[in-house]
Coordinates of C-alpha atoms and ligand atoms in Angstrom, one line a residue:
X11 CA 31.8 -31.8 -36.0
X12 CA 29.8 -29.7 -38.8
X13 CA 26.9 -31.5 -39.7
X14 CA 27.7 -30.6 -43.3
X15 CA 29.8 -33.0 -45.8
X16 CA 32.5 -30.3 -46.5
X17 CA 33.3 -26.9 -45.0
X18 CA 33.7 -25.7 -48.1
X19 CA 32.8 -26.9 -51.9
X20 CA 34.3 -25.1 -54.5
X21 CA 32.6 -25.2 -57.9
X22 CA 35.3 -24.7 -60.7
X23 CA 38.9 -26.1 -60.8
X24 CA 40.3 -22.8 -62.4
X25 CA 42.9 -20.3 -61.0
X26 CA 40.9 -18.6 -58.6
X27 CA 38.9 -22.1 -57.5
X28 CA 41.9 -23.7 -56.8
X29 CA 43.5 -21.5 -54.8
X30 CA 40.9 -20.9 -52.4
X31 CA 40.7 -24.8 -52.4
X32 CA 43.9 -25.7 -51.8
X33 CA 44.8 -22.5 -48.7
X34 CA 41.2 -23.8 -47.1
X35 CA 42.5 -27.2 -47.4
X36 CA 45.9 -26.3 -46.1
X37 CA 43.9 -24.4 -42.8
X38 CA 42.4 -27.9 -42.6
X39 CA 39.0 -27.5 -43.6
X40 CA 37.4 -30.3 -45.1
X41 CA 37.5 -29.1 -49.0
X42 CA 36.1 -30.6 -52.2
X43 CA 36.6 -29.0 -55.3
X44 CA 34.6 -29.9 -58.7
X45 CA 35.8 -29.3 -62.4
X46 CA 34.2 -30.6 -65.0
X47 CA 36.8 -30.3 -67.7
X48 CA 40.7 -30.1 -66.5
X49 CA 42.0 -28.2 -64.0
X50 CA 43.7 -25.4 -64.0
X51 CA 40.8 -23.2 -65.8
X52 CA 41.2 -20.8 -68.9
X53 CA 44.2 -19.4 -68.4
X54 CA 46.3 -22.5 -67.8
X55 CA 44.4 -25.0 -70.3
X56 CA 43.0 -22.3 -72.9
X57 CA 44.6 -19.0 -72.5
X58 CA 46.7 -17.0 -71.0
X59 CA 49.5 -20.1 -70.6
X60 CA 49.2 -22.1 -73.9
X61 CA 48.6 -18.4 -75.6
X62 CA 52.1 -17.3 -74.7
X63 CA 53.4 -20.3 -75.6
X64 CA 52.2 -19.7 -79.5
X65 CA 53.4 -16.6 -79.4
X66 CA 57.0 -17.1 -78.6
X67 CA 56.5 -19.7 -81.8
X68 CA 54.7 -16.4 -83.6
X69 CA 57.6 -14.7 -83.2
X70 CA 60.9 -16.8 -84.9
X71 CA 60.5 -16.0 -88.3
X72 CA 61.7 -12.2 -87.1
X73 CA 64.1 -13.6 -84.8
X74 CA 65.7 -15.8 -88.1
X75 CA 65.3 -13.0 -90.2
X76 CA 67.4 -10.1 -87.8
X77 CA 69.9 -12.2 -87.0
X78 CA 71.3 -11.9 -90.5
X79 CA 71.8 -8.3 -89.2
X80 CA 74.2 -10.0 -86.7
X81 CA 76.6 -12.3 -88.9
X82 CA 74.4 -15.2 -88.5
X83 CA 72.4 -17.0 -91.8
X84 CA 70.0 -19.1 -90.8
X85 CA 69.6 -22.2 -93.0
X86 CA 66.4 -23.4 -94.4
X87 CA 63.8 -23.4 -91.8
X88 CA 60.2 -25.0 -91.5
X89 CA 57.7 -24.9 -89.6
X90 CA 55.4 -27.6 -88.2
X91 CA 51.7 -26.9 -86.4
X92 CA 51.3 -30.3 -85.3
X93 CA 54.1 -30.2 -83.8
X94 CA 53.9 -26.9 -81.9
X95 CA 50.5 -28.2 -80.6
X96 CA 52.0 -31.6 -79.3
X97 CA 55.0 -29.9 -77.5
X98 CA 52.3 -27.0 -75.6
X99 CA 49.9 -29.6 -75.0
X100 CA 52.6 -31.4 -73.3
X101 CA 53.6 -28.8 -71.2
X102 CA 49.6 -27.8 -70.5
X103 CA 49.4 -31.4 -69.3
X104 CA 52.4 -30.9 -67.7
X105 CA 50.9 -28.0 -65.2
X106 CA 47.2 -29.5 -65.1
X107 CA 49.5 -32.3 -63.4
X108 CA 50.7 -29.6 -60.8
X109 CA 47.7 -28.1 -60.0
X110 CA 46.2 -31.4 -58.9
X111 CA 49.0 -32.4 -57.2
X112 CA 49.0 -29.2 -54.8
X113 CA 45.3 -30.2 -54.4
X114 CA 46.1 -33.4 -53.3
X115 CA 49.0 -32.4 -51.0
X116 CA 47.2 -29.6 -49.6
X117 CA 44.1 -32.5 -48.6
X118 CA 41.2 -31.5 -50.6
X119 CA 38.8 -33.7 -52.1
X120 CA 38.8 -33.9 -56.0
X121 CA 36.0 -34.0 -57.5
X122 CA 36.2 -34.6 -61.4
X123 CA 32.4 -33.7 -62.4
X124 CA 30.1 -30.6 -63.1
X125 CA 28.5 -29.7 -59.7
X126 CA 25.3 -28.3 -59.3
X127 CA 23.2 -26.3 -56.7
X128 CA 20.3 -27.9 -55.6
X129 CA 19.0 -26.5 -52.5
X130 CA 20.7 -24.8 -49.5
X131 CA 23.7 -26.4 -49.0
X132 CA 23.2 -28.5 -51.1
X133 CA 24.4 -29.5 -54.3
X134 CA 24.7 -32.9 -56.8
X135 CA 27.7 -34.2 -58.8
X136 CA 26.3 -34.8 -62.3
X137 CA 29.0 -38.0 -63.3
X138 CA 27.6 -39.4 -60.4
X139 CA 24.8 -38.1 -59.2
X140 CA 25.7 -38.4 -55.8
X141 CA 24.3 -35.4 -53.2
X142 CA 26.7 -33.5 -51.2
X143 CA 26.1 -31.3 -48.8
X144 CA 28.8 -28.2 -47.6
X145 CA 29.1 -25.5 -45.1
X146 CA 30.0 -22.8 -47.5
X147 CA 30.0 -22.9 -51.3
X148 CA 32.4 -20.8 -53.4
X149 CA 31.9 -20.5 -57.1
X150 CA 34.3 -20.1 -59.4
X151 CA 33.4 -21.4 -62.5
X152 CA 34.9 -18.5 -64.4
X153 CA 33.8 -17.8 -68.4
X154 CA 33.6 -18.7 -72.1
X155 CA 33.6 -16.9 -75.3
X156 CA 30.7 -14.8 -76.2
X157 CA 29.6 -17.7 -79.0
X158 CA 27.6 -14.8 -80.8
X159 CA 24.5 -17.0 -82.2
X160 CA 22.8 -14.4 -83.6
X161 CA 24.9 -14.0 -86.0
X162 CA 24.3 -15.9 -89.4
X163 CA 27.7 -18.7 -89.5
X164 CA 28.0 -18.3 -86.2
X165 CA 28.5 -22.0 -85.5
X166 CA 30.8 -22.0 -88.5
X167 CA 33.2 -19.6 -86.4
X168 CA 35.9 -20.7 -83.8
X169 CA 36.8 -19.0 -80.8
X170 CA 40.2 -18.8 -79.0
X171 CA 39.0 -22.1 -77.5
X172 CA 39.2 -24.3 -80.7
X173 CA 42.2 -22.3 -81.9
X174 CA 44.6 -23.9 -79.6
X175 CA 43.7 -27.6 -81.3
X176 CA 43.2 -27.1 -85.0
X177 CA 44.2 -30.0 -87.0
X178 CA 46.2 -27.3 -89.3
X179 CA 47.5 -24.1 -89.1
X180 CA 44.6 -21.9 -92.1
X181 CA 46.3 -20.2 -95.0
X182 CA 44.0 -17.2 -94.1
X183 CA 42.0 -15.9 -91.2
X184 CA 39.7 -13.4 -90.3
X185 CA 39.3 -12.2 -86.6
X186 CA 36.8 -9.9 -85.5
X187 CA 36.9 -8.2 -82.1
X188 CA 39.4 -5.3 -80.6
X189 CA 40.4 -6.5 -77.5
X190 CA 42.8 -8.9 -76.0
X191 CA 42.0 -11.8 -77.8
X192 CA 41.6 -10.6 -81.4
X193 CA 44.4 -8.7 -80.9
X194 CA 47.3 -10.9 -79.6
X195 CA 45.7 -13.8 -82.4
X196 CA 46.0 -11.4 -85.2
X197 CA 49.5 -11.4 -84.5
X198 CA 50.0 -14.9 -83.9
X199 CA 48.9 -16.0 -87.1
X200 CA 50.4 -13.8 -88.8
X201 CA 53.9 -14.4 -87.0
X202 CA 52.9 -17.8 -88.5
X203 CA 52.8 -17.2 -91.8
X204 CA 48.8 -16.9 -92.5
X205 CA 47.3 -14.3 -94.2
X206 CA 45.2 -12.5 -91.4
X207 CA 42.4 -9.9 -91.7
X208 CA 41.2 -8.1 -87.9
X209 CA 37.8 -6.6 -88.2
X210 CA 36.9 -4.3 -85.6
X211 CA 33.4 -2.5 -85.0
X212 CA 35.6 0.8 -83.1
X213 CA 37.5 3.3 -84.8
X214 CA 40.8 2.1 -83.2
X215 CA 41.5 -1.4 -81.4
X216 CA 42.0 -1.7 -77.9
X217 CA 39.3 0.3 -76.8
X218 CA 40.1 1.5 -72.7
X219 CA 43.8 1.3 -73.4
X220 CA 45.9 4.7 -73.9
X221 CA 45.7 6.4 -77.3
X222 CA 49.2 6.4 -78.6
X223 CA 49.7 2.8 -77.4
X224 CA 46.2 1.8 -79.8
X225 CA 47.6 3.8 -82.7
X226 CA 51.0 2.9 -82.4
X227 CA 50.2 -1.0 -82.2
X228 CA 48.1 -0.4 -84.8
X229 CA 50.1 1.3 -87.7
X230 CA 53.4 -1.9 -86.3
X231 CA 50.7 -4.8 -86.7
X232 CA 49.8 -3.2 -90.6
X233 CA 53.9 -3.3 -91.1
X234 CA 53.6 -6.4 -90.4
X235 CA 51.2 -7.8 -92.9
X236 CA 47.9 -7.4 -91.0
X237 CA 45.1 -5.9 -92.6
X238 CA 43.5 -4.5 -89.5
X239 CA 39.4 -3.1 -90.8
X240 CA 38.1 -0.6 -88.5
X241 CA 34.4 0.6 -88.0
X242 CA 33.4 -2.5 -89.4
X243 CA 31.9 -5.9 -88.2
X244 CA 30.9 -8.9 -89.5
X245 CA 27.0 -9.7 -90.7
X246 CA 27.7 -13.3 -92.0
X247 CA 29.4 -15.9 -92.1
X248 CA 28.6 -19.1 -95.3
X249 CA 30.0 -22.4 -96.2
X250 CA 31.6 -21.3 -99.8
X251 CA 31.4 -23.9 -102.6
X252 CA 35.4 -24.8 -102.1
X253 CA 35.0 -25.6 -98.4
X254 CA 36.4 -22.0 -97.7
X255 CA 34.0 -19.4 -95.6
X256 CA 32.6 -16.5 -97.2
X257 CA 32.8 -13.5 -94.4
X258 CA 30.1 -10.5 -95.1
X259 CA 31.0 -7.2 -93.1
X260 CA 28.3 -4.0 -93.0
X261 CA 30.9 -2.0 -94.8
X262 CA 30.0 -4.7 -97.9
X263 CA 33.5 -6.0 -97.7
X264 CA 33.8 -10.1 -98.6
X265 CA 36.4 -12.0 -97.2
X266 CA 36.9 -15.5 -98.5
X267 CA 38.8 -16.9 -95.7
X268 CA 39.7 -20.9 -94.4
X269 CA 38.7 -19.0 -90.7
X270 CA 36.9 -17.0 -89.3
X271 CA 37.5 -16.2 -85.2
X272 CA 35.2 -14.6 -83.2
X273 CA 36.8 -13.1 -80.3
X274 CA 33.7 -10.6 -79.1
X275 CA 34.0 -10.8 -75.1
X276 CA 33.5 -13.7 -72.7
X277 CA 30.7 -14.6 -70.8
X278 CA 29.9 -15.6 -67.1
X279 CA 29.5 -19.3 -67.1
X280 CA 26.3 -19.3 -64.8
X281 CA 23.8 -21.3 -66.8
X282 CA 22.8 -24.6 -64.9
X283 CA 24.8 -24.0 -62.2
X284 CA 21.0 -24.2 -60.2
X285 CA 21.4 -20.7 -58.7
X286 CA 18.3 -20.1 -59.2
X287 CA 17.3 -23.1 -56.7
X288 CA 18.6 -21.0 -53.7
X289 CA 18.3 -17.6 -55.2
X290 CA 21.7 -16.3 -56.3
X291 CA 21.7 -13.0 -58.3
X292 CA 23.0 -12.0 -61.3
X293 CA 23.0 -9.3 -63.6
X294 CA 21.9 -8.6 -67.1
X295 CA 25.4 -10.4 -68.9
X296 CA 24.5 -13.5 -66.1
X297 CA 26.9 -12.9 -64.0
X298 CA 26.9 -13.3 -60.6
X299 CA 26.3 -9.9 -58.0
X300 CA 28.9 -10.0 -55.4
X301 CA 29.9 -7.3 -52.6
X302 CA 33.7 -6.5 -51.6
X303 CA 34.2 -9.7 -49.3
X304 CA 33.0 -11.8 -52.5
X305 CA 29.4 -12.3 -51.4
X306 CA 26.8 -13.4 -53.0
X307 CA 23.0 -12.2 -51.1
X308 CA 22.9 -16.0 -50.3
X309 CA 25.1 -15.5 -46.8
X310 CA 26.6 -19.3 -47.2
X311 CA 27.7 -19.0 -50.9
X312 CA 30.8 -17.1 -52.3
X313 CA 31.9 -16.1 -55.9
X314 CA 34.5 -14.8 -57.6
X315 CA 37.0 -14.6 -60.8
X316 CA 35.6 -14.1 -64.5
X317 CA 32.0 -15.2 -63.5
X318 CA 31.6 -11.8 -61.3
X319 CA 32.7 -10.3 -64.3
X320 CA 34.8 -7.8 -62.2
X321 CA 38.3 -7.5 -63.9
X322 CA 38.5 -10.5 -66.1
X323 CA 42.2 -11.3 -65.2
X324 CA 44.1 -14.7 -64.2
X325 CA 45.7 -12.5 -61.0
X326 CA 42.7 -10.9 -60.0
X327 CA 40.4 -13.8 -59.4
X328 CA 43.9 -15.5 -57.6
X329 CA 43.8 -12.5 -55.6
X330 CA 40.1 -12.7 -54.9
X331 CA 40.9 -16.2 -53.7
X332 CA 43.6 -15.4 -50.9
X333 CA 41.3 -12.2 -49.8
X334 CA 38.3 -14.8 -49.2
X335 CA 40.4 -17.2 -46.9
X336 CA 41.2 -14.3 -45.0
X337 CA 38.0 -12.9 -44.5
X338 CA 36.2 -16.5 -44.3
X339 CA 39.1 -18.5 -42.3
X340 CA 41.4 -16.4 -40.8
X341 CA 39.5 -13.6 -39.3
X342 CA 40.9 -11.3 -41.1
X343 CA 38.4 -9.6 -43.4
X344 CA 40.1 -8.1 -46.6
X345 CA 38.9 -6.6 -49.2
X346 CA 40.6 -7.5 -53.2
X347 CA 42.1 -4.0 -54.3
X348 CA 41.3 -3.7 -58.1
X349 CA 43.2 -0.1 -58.2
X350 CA 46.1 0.4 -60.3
X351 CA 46.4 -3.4 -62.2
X352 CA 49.2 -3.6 -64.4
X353 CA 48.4 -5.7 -67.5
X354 CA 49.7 -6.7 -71.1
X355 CA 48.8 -7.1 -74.3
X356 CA 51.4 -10.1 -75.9
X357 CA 50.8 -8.5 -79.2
X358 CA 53.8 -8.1 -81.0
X359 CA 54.8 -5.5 -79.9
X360 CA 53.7 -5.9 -76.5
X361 CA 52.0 -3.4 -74.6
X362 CA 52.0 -3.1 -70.6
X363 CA 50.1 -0.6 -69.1
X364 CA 49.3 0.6 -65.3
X365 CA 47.0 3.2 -64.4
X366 CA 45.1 5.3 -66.2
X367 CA 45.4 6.2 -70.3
X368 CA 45.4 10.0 -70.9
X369 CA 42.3 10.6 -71.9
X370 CA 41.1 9.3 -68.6
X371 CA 43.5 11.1 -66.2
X372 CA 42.7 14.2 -68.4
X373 CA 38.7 13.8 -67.2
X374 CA 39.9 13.1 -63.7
X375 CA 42.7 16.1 -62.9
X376 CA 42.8 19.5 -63.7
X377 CA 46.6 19.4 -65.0
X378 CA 48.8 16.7 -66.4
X379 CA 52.1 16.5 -67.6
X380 CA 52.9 14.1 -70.3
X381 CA 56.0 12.6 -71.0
X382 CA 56.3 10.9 -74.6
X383 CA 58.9 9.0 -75.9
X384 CA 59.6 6.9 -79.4
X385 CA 62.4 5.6 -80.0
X386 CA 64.1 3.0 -82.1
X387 CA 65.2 -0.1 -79.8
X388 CA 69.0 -0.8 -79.6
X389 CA 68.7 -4.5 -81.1
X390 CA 66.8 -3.0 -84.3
X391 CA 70.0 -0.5 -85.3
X392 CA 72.0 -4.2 -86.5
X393 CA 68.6 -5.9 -87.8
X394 CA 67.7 -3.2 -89.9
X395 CA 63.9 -3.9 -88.6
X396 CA 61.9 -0.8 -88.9
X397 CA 59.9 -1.3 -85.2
X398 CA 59.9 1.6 -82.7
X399 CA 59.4 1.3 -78.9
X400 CA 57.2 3.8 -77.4
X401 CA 56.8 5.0 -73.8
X402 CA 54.3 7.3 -72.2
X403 CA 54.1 8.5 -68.4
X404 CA 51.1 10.8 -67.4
X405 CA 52.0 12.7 -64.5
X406 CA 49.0 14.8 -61.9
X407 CA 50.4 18.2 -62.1
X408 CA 49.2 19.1 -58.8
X409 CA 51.3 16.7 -56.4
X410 CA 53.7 15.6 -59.3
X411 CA 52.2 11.7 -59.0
X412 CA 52.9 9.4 -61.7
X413 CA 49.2 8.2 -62.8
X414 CA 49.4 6.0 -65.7
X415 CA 52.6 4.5 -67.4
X416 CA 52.5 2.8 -70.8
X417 CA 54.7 0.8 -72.9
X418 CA 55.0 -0.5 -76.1
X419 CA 57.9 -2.7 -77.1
X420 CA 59.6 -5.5 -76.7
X421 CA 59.3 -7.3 -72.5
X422 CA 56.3 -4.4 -72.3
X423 CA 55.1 -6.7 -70.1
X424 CA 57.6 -7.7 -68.1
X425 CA 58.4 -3.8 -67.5
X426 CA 54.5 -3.2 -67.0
X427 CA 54.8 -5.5 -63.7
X428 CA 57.9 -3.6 -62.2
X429 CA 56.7 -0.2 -62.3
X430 CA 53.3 -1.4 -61.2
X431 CA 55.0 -1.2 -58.0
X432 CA 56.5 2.2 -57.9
X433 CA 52.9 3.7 -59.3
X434 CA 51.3 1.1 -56.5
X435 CA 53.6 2.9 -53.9
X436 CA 52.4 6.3 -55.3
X437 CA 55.6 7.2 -56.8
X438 CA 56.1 11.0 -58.1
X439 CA 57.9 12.0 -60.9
X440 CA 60.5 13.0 -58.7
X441 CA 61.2 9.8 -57.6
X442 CA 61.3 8.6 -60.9
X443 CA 63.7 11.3 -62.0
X444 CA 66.3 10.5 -59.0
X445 CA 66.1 6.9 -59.6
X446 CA 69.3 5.8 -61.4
X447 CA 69.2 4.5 -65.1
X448 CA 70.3 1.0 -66.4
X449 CA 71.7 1.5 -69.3
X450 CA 71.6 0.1 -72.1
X451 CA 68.2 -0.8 -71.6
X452 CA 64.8 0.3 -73.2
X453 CA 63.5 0.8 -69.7
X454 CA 66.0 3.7 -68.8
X455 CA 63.5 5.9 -71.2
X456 CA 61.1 5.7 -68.0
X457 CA 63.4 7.6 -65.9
X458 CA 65.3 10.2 -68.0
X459 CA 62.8 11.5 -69.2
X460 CA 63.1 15.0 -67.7
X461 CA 61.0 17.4 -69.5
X462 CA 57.0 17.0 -70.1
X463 CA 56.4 16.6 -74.2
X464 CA 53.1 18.3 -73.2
X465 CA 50.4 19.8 -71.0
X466 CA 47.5 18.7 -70.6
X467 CA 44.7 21.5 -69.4
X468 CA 41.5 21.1 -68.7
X469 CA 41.4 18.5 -70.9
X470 CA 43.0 20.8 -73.8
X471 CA 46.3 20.0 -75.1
X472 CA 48.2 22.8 -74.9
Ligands
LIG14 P1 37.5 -7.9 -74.7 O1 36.4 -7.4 -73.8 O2 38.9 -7.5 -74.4 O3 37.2 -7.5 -76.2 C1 36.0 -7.8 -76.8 C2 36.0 -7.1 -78.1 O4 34.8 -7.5 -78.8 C3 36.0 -5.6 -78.0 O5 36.8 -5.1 -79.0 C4 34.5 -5.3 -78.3 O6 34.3 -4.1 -78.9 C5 34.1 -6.4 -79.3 N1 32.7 -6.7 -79.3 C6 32.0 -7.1 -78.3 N2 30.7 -7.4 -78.7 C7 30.7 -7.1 -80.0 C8 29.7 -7.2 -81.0 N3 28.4 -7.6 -80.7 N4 30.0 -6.9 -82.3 C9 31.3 -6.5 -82.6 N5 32.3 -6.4 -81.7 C10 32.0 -6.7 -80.4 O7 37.3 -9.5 -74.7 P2 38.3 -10.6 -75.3 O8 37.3 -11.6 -75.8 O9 39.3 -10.1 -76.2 O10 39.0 -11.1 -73.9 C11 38.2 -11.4 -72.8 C12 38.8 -11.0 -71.5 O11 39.9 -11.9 -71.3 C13 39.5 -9.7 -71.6 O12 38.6 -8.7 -71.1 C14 40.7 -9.8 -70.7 O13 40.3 -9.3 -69.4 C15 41.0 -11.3 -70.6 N6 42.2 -11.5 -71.4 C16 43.4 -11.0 -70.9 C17 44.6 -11.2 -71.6 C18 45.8 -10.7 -71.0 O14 45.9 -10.3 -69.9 N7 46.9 -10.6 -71.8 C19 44.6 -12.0 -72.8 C20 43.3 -12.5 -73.2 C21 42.2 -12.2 -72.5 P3 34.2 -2.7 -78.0 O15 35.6 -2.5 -77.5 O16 33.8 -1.7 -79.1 O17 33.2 -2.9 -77.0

């Protein structure tokens, strides 16, 4: 018997946390797991889950509007917030309930509390303030959005965490950041009906994704209504004399706005964790150093998801998770292979992306071949909408592999996960040419296209 309370405690009740909780429970290890807030972490209470859920709400108003294209009028319509935010709370509650329940069945301890290190081993549960002691110690307390206090208004700002529970949907927003977040809620609330400004410090959003994907999502999201402001950011944020917030960018612009989001990065949620008590290091942004196997340089404690801020991504810290019970319980040491992640953007349209943008693969080999295609999708022709669906594979020239692949479109994402297999496999561009088409899909595009649109030499178009 292990002179220790638990075999393993694990510090965060989020994707990654409870995975590695509930397979170590499963081995049957004595497991206690601590979450402070609900379980289930960021991506199932505040992101990537509740996220998709507003943007399928984001996106009738287009749906009612092409299906006059196809015989059918669409009566009055309206649209209710509180309602929306009711039904997805429901169904957030619905999956909190499932992740506790595998918890349960799989014999771990729940612990509902903030947990904190306090020596070796050792660690206290702030609602109670009872001690613990464990064998090995995982964190996986994951991250939170950058609150950017030196900005002036920051506290007057809200971050994708308050924008899943406002009391009503703003008449007008202003987002600043590029990335993930600003992007896919610029397009939400505009789906929505409110008037949204994106303010972005880059010359083009999206920055690390492929060219003609930014550009392209760009020049759709202005279509739609969104004024996206580039090589700008915003100063300052003030309480206006009607309630409404006064938004001050370098570029001088004013935006009188009922919102303003800040979606400028997350941050490792390492403060009062007690690392410090034992030793744990982290780097400049906080978070916490870890090698391949998920080590920390304290040999009995483990970290990994967002707060080892290696690729901040729901899968990737689930992955991290199975990798760790191998290594730790199964004696089976595996390493988490961050190569080649396929990803999307639910921006509307979608992007989904695997391997490398051109710019990138243009650094890294001598010759590419790139195969370009934009196109009108089939269910636009009857709609009338003026959208276009874009695909891009970039192709090493020397053994014919395929190294990046990039979609923009409707189901970008869906497609993004499917031919994250072929490019995990190492497919060439041969294999993608013999591969038969489905037709009519948008997807066929990916495998007839037969002839490069361009070279790419040395980094020179030619
Ligand atoms: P990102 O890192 O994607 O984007 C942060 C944005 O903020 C960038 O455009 C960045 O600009 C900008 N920025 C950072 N600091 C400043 C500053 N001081 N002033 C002005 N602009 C600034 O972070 P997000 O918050 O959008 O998302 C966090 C993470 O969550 C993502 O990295 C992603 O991994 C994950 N996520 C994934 C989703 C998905 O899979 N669909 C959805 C949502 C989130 P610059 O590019 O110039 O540095």
């Amino acid at each position: 018997m292990s002179a220790y309370d638990f075999d393993l405690f694990v510090i965060g009740g989020g994707s990654g946390g409870v995975r590695a909780a509930r397979l170590a429970a499963g081995l049957g290890k004595r497991v206690a797991i601590a979450e402070e807030y609900r379980f289930g972490g960021t991506c199932v209470i505040r992101g990537c889950v509740p996220k998709k859920l507003l943007v399928y709400a984001s996106q009738y108003p287009e749906h009612f509007e092409d299906a006059e294209g196809y015989g059918w009028h669409v009566g009055e319509r309206s649209f209710s917030w509180p309602e929306l935010i009711a039904a997805k709370d429901k169904e957030i509650d619905r999956l909190e309930g499932l992740y506790r329940k595998g918890l349960e069945n799989a014999g771990a301890e729940i612990l509902e509390s903030r947990a904190e290190i306090i020596g070796p081993h050792r660690l206290r549960l702030n609602a109670s303030g009872q001690e613990v002691t464990a064998e090995k110690i995982l964190i996986a307390v994951g991250g939170a959005p950058n609150p950017h206090p030196e900005m002036p208004g920051s506290e007057l700002c809200i971050s994708s965490n308050e924008a899943f529970h406002l009391d009503e949907l703003p008449k007008s927003i202003a987002i600043t950041g590029g990335g993930y977040i600003a992007v896919e809620f610029a397009n939400i609330f505009n789906g929505l009906g409110v008037e949204t400004t994106l303010i972005y410090r880059g010359p083009e959003i999206l920055r690390g994704f492929d060219m003609d994907m930014r550009t392209n999502l760009r020049e759709a999201m202005e279509k739609k209504g969104i004024r996206v402001v580039c090589h700008d950011t915003i100063l300052d944020v003030a309480q206006a004399a009607d309630g409404r917030l006064k938004a001050e960018t370098r570029q001088g612009h004013v935006f009188n706005v009922d919102k303003v989001m800040m979606a400028l990065g997350r941050l490792p949620n390492t403060k009062s964790l007690g690392l410090e008590s034992v030793g744990v290091q982290t780097d400049a942004k906080g978070a916490i150093e870890v090698d391949q196997y998920s080590r920390t340089n304290v040999d009995y404690i483990y970290a990994l998801g967002d707060v080892t801020d290696r690729v901040q991504l729901t899968p990737v810290a689930i992955h991290e998770a199975m990798c760790f019970i191998e290594t730790e319980y199964k004696n089976n040491p595996t390493t988490p292979d961050h190569d080649l992640i396929a990803t999307a953007v639910f921006s509307q349209p979608e992007i989904g992306t695997v391997g490398l943008p051109e710019d990138v693969a243009a650094e890294r080999y001598t010759e590419l071949e790139v195969y370009l295609a934009k196109f009108r999708p089939m269910k636009a022709t009857l709609s009338g909408r003026d959208e276009r669906t874009v695909m891009k594979l970039i192709v090493n020239a020397a053994d014919r592999k395929v190294v990046g692949a990039h979609i923009l479109g409707h189901e970008a994402g869906e497609m993004a996960q499917l031919i994250g297999v072929a490019l995990k496999g190492g497919c060439t561009k041969d294999d993608f040419d013999r591969t038969m088409a489905v037709h009519p899909t948008a997807s066929e595009e990916l495998v007839t296209m037969y002839n490069p649109t361009y070279r790419v030499k040395n980094g020179e178009r030619v």
